[in-house]
Amino acid sequence: MSCNVLIVDDSPILRKAIKKVVRLAGIEDDRIHEAGNGRDALAILETVWIDLVLLDLNMPVMDGEQFAQELRKRPELQGVAVVIVSTEANKDRLQRLRDLGIVDSLRKPFEPEDLCKMISRVLRVKQ
Amino acid sequence: MNMITPDRLAELTVQALERTAFMMADPVPVEPSALAAAGCCSTIRYSGPGSGIVTLRTTDDFLQALVANLLGVEAGEAQIESYAQDALSELTNILGGSVISELGGRECVYSLGLPQPSKPAPADASTQICCLESEGQLLFVAWRPEAVSSSLAA
């Protein structure tokens, strides 16, 4: 699938685990990008077109909610789909994120098949 | 306040290990001597209508197996050691999320902090502890709700 995916999570090992699932969804290795926090993710978005961001929320430096707020301020990045992949359960915070245009969310611990299906569904809609 | 029993804590841990690392685990009795020997420790705090701490304690060998499963490599490979603390932190984060979801349900208004490496803390009477065994290695999970302050309780 010729789409670019950005995994944003402060855990390097979880990024690797998620990357395996993204590969299973048909995304080639050189189209999968990684960032350890929201600030680094924004830096990648300034240089590479990203179709889908898989976003953790609780991260140091810039958390996922701050990242989503920054993303929505940038007109050139309005086409980027964002899916939350996090332990977040706070309904108020999840509503704020939906208001920011988050496409969907998946709570950890997730079934790899569920993430794979979600990636395929979101990217299919975009294409 | 909702309570989480050791049995429920064990169920949440089994689910986290299965889904995240494809590791099968079974609850076993908590042996104090085994708990004392589990020197790798990580905690996460939550706050909201109540606050509390979730603590994971385990051994280097369990962490090796956890990392190997997360990465899909053989236990004993060189890269495993460098990911051990990260793997423990992430499992702590996931279990912290499971605990607040259990406490708050669909209307959850709890917030989770970031996992921190820590030294094992003494348990008090309110602490719920479970122990899981996976391939001969033990993982201890403790949930300690913190007392509501007197001003809030009044």
mmCIF file of N, CA, C and O in Angstrom, chain A residues 9-14 16-17 20 56 58-60 87-93 107-113, chain B residues 16 19-20 22 67 69-72 83 86-87 90 93-94 97-98 100-101 106-112 114:
data_model
loop_
_atom_site.group_PDB
_atom_site.id
_atom_site.type_symbol
_atom_site.label_atom_id
_atom_site.label_comp_id
_atom_site.label_asym_id
_atom_site.label_seq_id
_atom_site.Cartn_x
_atom_site.Cartn_y
_atom_site.Cartn_z
ATOM 1 N N ASP A 9 5.127 7.227 19.773
ATOM 2 C CA ASP A 9 5.017 6.587 21.090
ATOM 3 C C ASP A 9 6.375 6.749 21.775
ATOM 4 O O ASP A 9 7.411 6.611 21.118
ATOM 5 N N ASP A 10 6.361 7.035 23.066
ATOM 6 C CA ASP A 10 7.639 7.243 23.763
ATOM 7 C C ASP A 10 8.338 5.927 24.084
ATOM 8 O O ASP A 10 9.483 5.938 24.529
ATOM 9 N N SER A 11 7.700 4.810 23.875
ATOM 10 C CA SER A 11 8.324 3.519 24.150
ATOM 11 C C SER A 11 8.916 2.945 22.861
ATOM 12 O O SER A 11 8.175 2.544 21.953
ATOM 13 N N PRO A 12 10.252 2.872 22.769
ATOM 14 C CA PRO A 12 10.858 2.317 21.549
ATOM 15 C C PRO A 12 10.406 0.887 21.267
ATOM 16 O O PRO A 12 10.176 0.520 20.114
ATOM 17 N N ILE A 13 10.255 0.098 22.327
ATOM 18 C CA ILE A 13 9.892 -1.306 22.087
ATOM 19 C C ILE A 13 8.444 -1.413 21.602
ATOM 20 O O ILE A 13 8.128 -2.261 20.762
ATOM 21 N N LEU A 14 7.581 -0.531 22.091
ATOM 22 C CA LEU A 14 6.209 -0.589 21.601
ATOM 23 C C LEU A 14 6.118 -0.080 20.159
ATOM 24 O O LEU A 14 5.318 -0.585 19.364
ATOM 25 N N LYS A 16 8.336 -0.627 17.968
ATOM 26 C CA LYS A 16 8.738 -1.792 17.158
ATOM 27 C C LYS A 16 7.595 -2.793 17.047
ATOM 28 O O LYS A 16 7.361 -3.365 15.981
ATOM 29 N N ALA A 17 6.887 -3.005 18.162
ATOM 30 C CA ALA A 17 5.767 -3.954 18.142
ATOM 31 C C ALA A 17 4.656 -3.448 17.215
ATOM 32 O O ALA A 17 4.073 -4.221 16.436
ATOM 33 N N LYS A 20 5.455 -3.847 13.511
ATOM 34 C CA LYS A 20 5.196 -5.182 12.950
ATOM 35 C C LYS A 20 3.756 -5.280 12.453
ATOM 36 O O LYS A 20 3.484 -5.869 11.407
ATOM 37 N N ASP A 56 0.204 7.870 20.493
ATOM 38 C CA ASP A 56 0.101 7.657 21.936
ATOM 39 C C ASP A 56 -0.239 9.007 22.575
ATOM 40 O O ASP A 56 -0.023 10.065 21.956
ATOM 41 N N ASN A 58 0.102 9.747 26.431
ATOM 42 C CA ASN A 58 0.923 10.105 27.587
ATOM 43 C C ASN A 58 2.394 9.964 27.234
ATOM 44 O O ASN A 58 2.961 8.882 27.297
ATOM 45 N N MET A 59 2.987 11.100 26.849
ATOM 46 C CA MET A 59 4.394 11.117 26.442
ATOM 47 C C MET A 59 5.059 12.355 27.035
ATOM 48 O O MET A 59 4.405 13.386 27.229
ATOM 49 N N PRO A 60 6.362 12.260 27.286
ATOM 50 C CA PRO A 60 7.089 13.453 27.742
ATOM 51 C C PRO A 60 7.317 14.422 26.584
ATOM 52 O O PRO A 60 7.052 14.089 25.427
ATOM 53 N N THR A 87 -3.311 4.086 26.383
ATOM 54 C CA THR A 87 -4.013 3.550 27.545
ATOM 55 C C THR A 87 -5.130 4.492 27.997
ATOM 56 O O THR A 87 -5.835 4.185 28.962
ATOM 57 N N GLU A 88 -5.281 5.604 27.318
ATOM 58 C CA GLU A 88 -6.211 6.644 27.782
ATOM 59 C C GLU A 88 -7.643 6.123 27.936
ATOM 60 O O GLU A 88 -8.177 5.481 27.032
ATOM 61 N N ALA A 89 -8.231 6.418 29.093
ATOM 62 C CA ALA A 89 -9.611 6.007 29.340
ATOM 63 C C ALA A 89 -10.471 7.192 29.756
ATOM 64 O O ALA A 89 -11.677 7.054 29.913
ATOM 65 N N ASN A 90 -9.852 8.365 29.939
ATOM 66 C CA ASN A 90 -10.584 9.532 30.437
ATOM 67 C C ASN A 90 -11.531 10.051 29.363
ATOM 68 O O ASN A 90 -11.112 10.489 28.289
ATOM 69 N N LYS A 91 -12.836 9.989 29.649
ATOM 70 C CA LYS A 91 -13.835 10.311 28.616
ATOM 71 C C LYS A 91 -13.772 11.775 28.198
ATOM 72 O O LYS A 91 -14.012 12.093 27.040
ATOM 73 N N ASP A 92 -13.447 12.665 29.133
ATOM 74 C CA ASP A 92 -13.378 14.089 28.786
ATOM 75 C C ASP A 92 -12.227 14.359 27.812
ATOM 76 O O ASP A 92 -12.357 15.103 26.848
ATOM 77 N N ARG A 93 -11.107 13.713 28.090
ATOM 78 C CA ARG A 93 -9.947 13.909 27.219
ATOM 79 C C ARG A 93 -10.202 13.316 25.830
ATOM 80 O O ARG A 93 -9.853 13.924 24.817
ATOM 81 N N ARG A 107 -7.630 1.297 22.461
ATOM 82 C CA ARG A 107 -7.031 1.332 23.795
ATOM 83 C C ARG A 107 -6.090 0.155 24.002
ATOM 84 O O ARG A 107 -6.405 -0.982 23.656
ATOM 85 N N LYS A 108 -4.922 0.437 24.560
ATOM 86 C CA LYS A 108 -3.980 -0.614 24.945
ATOM 87 C C LYS A 108 -4.517 -1.307 26.199
ATOM 88 O O LYS A 108 -5.036 -0.621 27.079
ATOM 89 N N PRO A 109 -4.389 -2.634 26.341
ATOM 90 C CA PRO A 109 -3.772 -3.555 25.396
ATOM 91 C C PRO A 109 -4.752 -3.904 24.271
ATOM 92 O O PRO A 109 -5.886 -4.268 24.531
ATOM 93 N N PHE A 110 -4.290 -3.778 23.035
ATOM 94 C CA PHE A 110 -5.168 -4.046 21.902
ATOM 95 C C PHE A 110 -4.797 -5.379 21.253
ATOM 96 O O PHE A 110 -3.680 -5.866 21.396
ATOM 97 N N GLU A 111 -5.757 -5.946 20.554
ATOM 98 C CA GLU A 111 -5.478 -7.129 19.740
ATOM 99 C C GLU A 111 -4.788 -6.650 18.469
ATOM 100 O O GLU A 111 -5.298 -5.731 17.804
ATOM 101 N N PRO A 112 -3.653 -7.220 18.077
ATOM 102 C CA PRO A 112 -2.977 -6.781 16.855
ATOM 103 C C PRO A 112 -3.906 -6.779 15.639
ATOM 104 O O PRO A 112 -3.821 -5.879 14.796
ATOM 105 N N GLU A 113 -4.808 -7.754 15.581
ATOM 106 C CA GLU A 113 -5.750 -7.807 14.447
ATOM 107 C C GLU A 113 -6.630 -6.554 14.400
ATOM 108 O O GLU A 113 -6.960 -6.068 13.310
ATOM 109 N N ALA B 16 -3.243 -8.271 29.386
ATOM 110 C CA ALA B 16 -2.201 -7.362 28.875
ATOM 111 C C ALA B 16 -1.035 -8.153 28.286
ATOM 112 O O ALA B 16 -0.521 -7.811 27.210
ATOM 113 N N ARG B 19 -2.232 -9.942 24.905
ATOM 114 C CA ARG B 19 -2.479 -9.054 23.766
ATOM 115 C C ARG B 19 -1.222 -8.318 23.317
ATOM 116 O O ARG B 19 -1.028 -8.088 22.119
ATOM 117 N N THR B 20 -0.406 -7.930 24.276
ATOM 118 C CA THR B 20 0.743 -7.092 23.924
ATOM 119 C C THR B 20 1.952 -7.911 23.511
ATOM 120 O O THR B 20 2.684 -7.534 22.599
ATOM 121 N N PHE B 22 1.945 -11.637 23.424
ATOM 122 C CA PHE B 22 1.629 -13.047 23.118
ATOM 123 C C PHE B 22 2.195 -13.987 24.183
ATOM 124 O O PHE B 22 2.659 -15.082 23.871
ATOM 125 N N VAL B 67 10.732 -8.919 26.551
ATOM 126 C CA VAL B 67 11.339 -8.200 25.430
ATOM 127 C C VAL B 67 11.393 -9.097 24.195
ATOM 128 O O VAL B 67 11.055 -8.668 23.085
ATOM 129 N N ASN B 69 9.515 -11.522 23.356
ATOM 130 C CA ASN B 69 8.178 -11.677 22.774
ATOM 131 C C ASN B 69 7.715 -10.407 22.069
ATOM 132 O O ASN B 69 7.103 -10.473 20.998
ATOM 133 N N LEU B 70 8.000 -9.263 22.674
ATOM 134 C CA LEU B 70 7.584 -8.004 22.043
ATOM 135 C C LEU B 70 8.309 -7.778 20.719
ATOM 136 O O LEU B 70 7.734 -7.276 19.755
ATOM 137 N N LEU B 71 9.590 -8.142 20.681
ATOM 138 C CA LEU B 71 10.378 -7.909 19.472
ATOM 139 C C LEU B 71 10.269 -9.056 18.476
ATOM 140 O O LEU B 71 10.647 -8.904 17.318
ATOM 141 N N GLY B 72 9.801 -10.207 18.953
ATOM 142 C CA GLY B 72 9.748 -11.372 18.082
ATOM 143 C C GLY B 72 11.126 -11.936 17.803
ATOM 144 O O GLY B 72 11.423 -12.334 16.671
ATOM 145 N N TYR B 83 16.398 -3.048 26.077
ATOM 146 C CA TYR B 83 14.962 -2.740 26.049
ATOM 147 C C TYR B 83 14.231 -3.148 27.331
ATOM 148 O O TYR B 83 13.029 -2.921 27.444
ATOM 149 N N ASP B 86 12.410 -0.365 29.333
ATOM 150 C CA ASP B 86 11.349 0.185 28.487
ATOM 151 C C ASP B 86 10.149 -0.767 28.445
ATOM 152 O O ASP B 86 8.991 -0.339 28.552
ATOM 153 N N ALA B 87 10.444 -2.063 28.320
ATOM 154 C CA ALA B 87 9.357 -3.050 28.267
ATOM 155 C C ALA B 87 8.578 -3.079 29.579
ATOM 156 O O ALA B 87 7.341 -3.142 29.586
ATOM 157 N N GLU B 90 6.405 0.046 29.786
ATOM 158 C CA GLU B 90 5.236 -0.005 28.913
ATOM 159 C C GLU B 90 4.167 -0.942 29.478
ATOM 160 O O GLU B 90 2.971 -0.640 29.422
ATOM 161 N N ASN B 93 2.496 0.930 32.182
ATOM 162 C CA ASN B 93 1.585 1.907 31.589
ATOM 163 C C ASN B 93 0.274 1.243 31.173
ATOM 164 O O ASN B 93 -0.825 1.742 31.461
ATOM 165 N N ILE B 94 0.388 0.093 30.533
ATOM 166 C CA ILE B 94 -0.814 -0.613 30.059
ATOM 167 C C ILE B 94 -1.665 -1.070 31.242
ATOM 168 O O ILE B 94 -2.896 -0.913 31.238
ATOM 169 N N GLY B 97 -3.460 1.792 32.816
ATOM 170 C CA GLY B 97 -4.644 2.117 32.013
ATOM 171 C C GLY B 97 -5.784 1.141 32.255
ATOM 172 O O GLY B 97 -6.954 1.531 32.330
ATOM 173 N N SER B 98 -5.448 -0.131 32.405
ATOM 174 C CA SER B 98 -6.483 -1.134 32.671
ATOM 175 C C SER B 98 -7.129 -0.893 34.036
ATOM 176 O O SER B 98 -8.345 -1.043 34.194
ATOM 177 N N ILE B 100 -7.393 2.044 35.732
ATOM 178 C CA ILE B 100 -8.292 3.211 35.781
ATOM 179 C C ILE B 100 -9.558 2.966 34.961
ATOM 180 O O ILE B 100 -10.628 3.463 35.305
ATOM 181 N N SER B 101 -9.427 2.163 33.922
ATOM 182 C CA SER B 101 -10.614 1.827 33.141
ATOM 183 C C SER B 101 -11.558 0.966 33.976
ATOM 184 O O SER B 101 -12.787 1.117 33.928
ATOM 185 N N ARG B 106 -17.196 3.278 31.749
ATOM 186 C CA ARG B 106 -17.438 4.099 30.554
ATOM 187 C C ARG B 106 -17.343 5.592 30.845
ATOM 188 O O ARG B 106 -17.087 6.394 29.950
ATOM 189 N N GLU B 107 -17.585 5.958 32.084
ATOM 190 C CA GLU B 107 -17.563 7.375 32.444
ATOM 191 C C GLU B 107 -16.250 7.739 33.123
ATOM 192 O O GLU B 107 -16.204 8.579 34.015
ATOM 193 N N CYS B 108 -15.187 7.095 32.716
ATOM 194 C CA CYS B 108 -13.898 7.258 33.388
ATOM 195 C C CYS B 108 -13.409 8.705 33.331
ATOM 196 O O CYS B 108 -13.356 9.316 32.266
ATOM 197 N N VAL B 109 -13.057 9.236 34.500
ATOM 198 C CA VAL B 109 -12.476 10.581 34.538
ATOM 199 C C VAL B 109 -11.122 10.562 35.257
ATOM 200 O O VAL B 109 -10.649 11.578 35.737
ATOM 201 N N TYR B 110 -10.539 9.383 35.338
ATOM 202 C CA TYR B 110 -9.206 9.274 35.929
ATOM 203 C C TYR B 110 -8.149 9.677 34.895
ATOM 204 O O TYR B 110 -8.367 9.534 33.687
ATOM 205 N N SER B 111 -7.016 10.153 35.411
ATOM 206 C CA SER B 111 -5.879 10.471 34.552
ATOM 207 C C SER B 111 -4.671 9.675 35.014
ATOM 208 O O SER B 111 -4.459 9.480 36.212
ATOM 209 N N LEU B 112 -3.891 9.276 34.025
ATOM 210 C CA LEU B 112 -2.738 8.429 34.293
ATOM 211 C C LEU B 112 -1.456 9.246 34.156
ATOM 212 O O LEU B 112 -1.345 10.085 33.267
ATOM 213 N N LEU B 114 2.994 9.077 34.108
ATOM 214 C CA LEU B 114 3.955 8.335 33.298
ATOM 215 C C LEU B 114 4.613 7.270 34.157
ATOM 216 O O LEU B 114 4.870 7.502 35.349
#
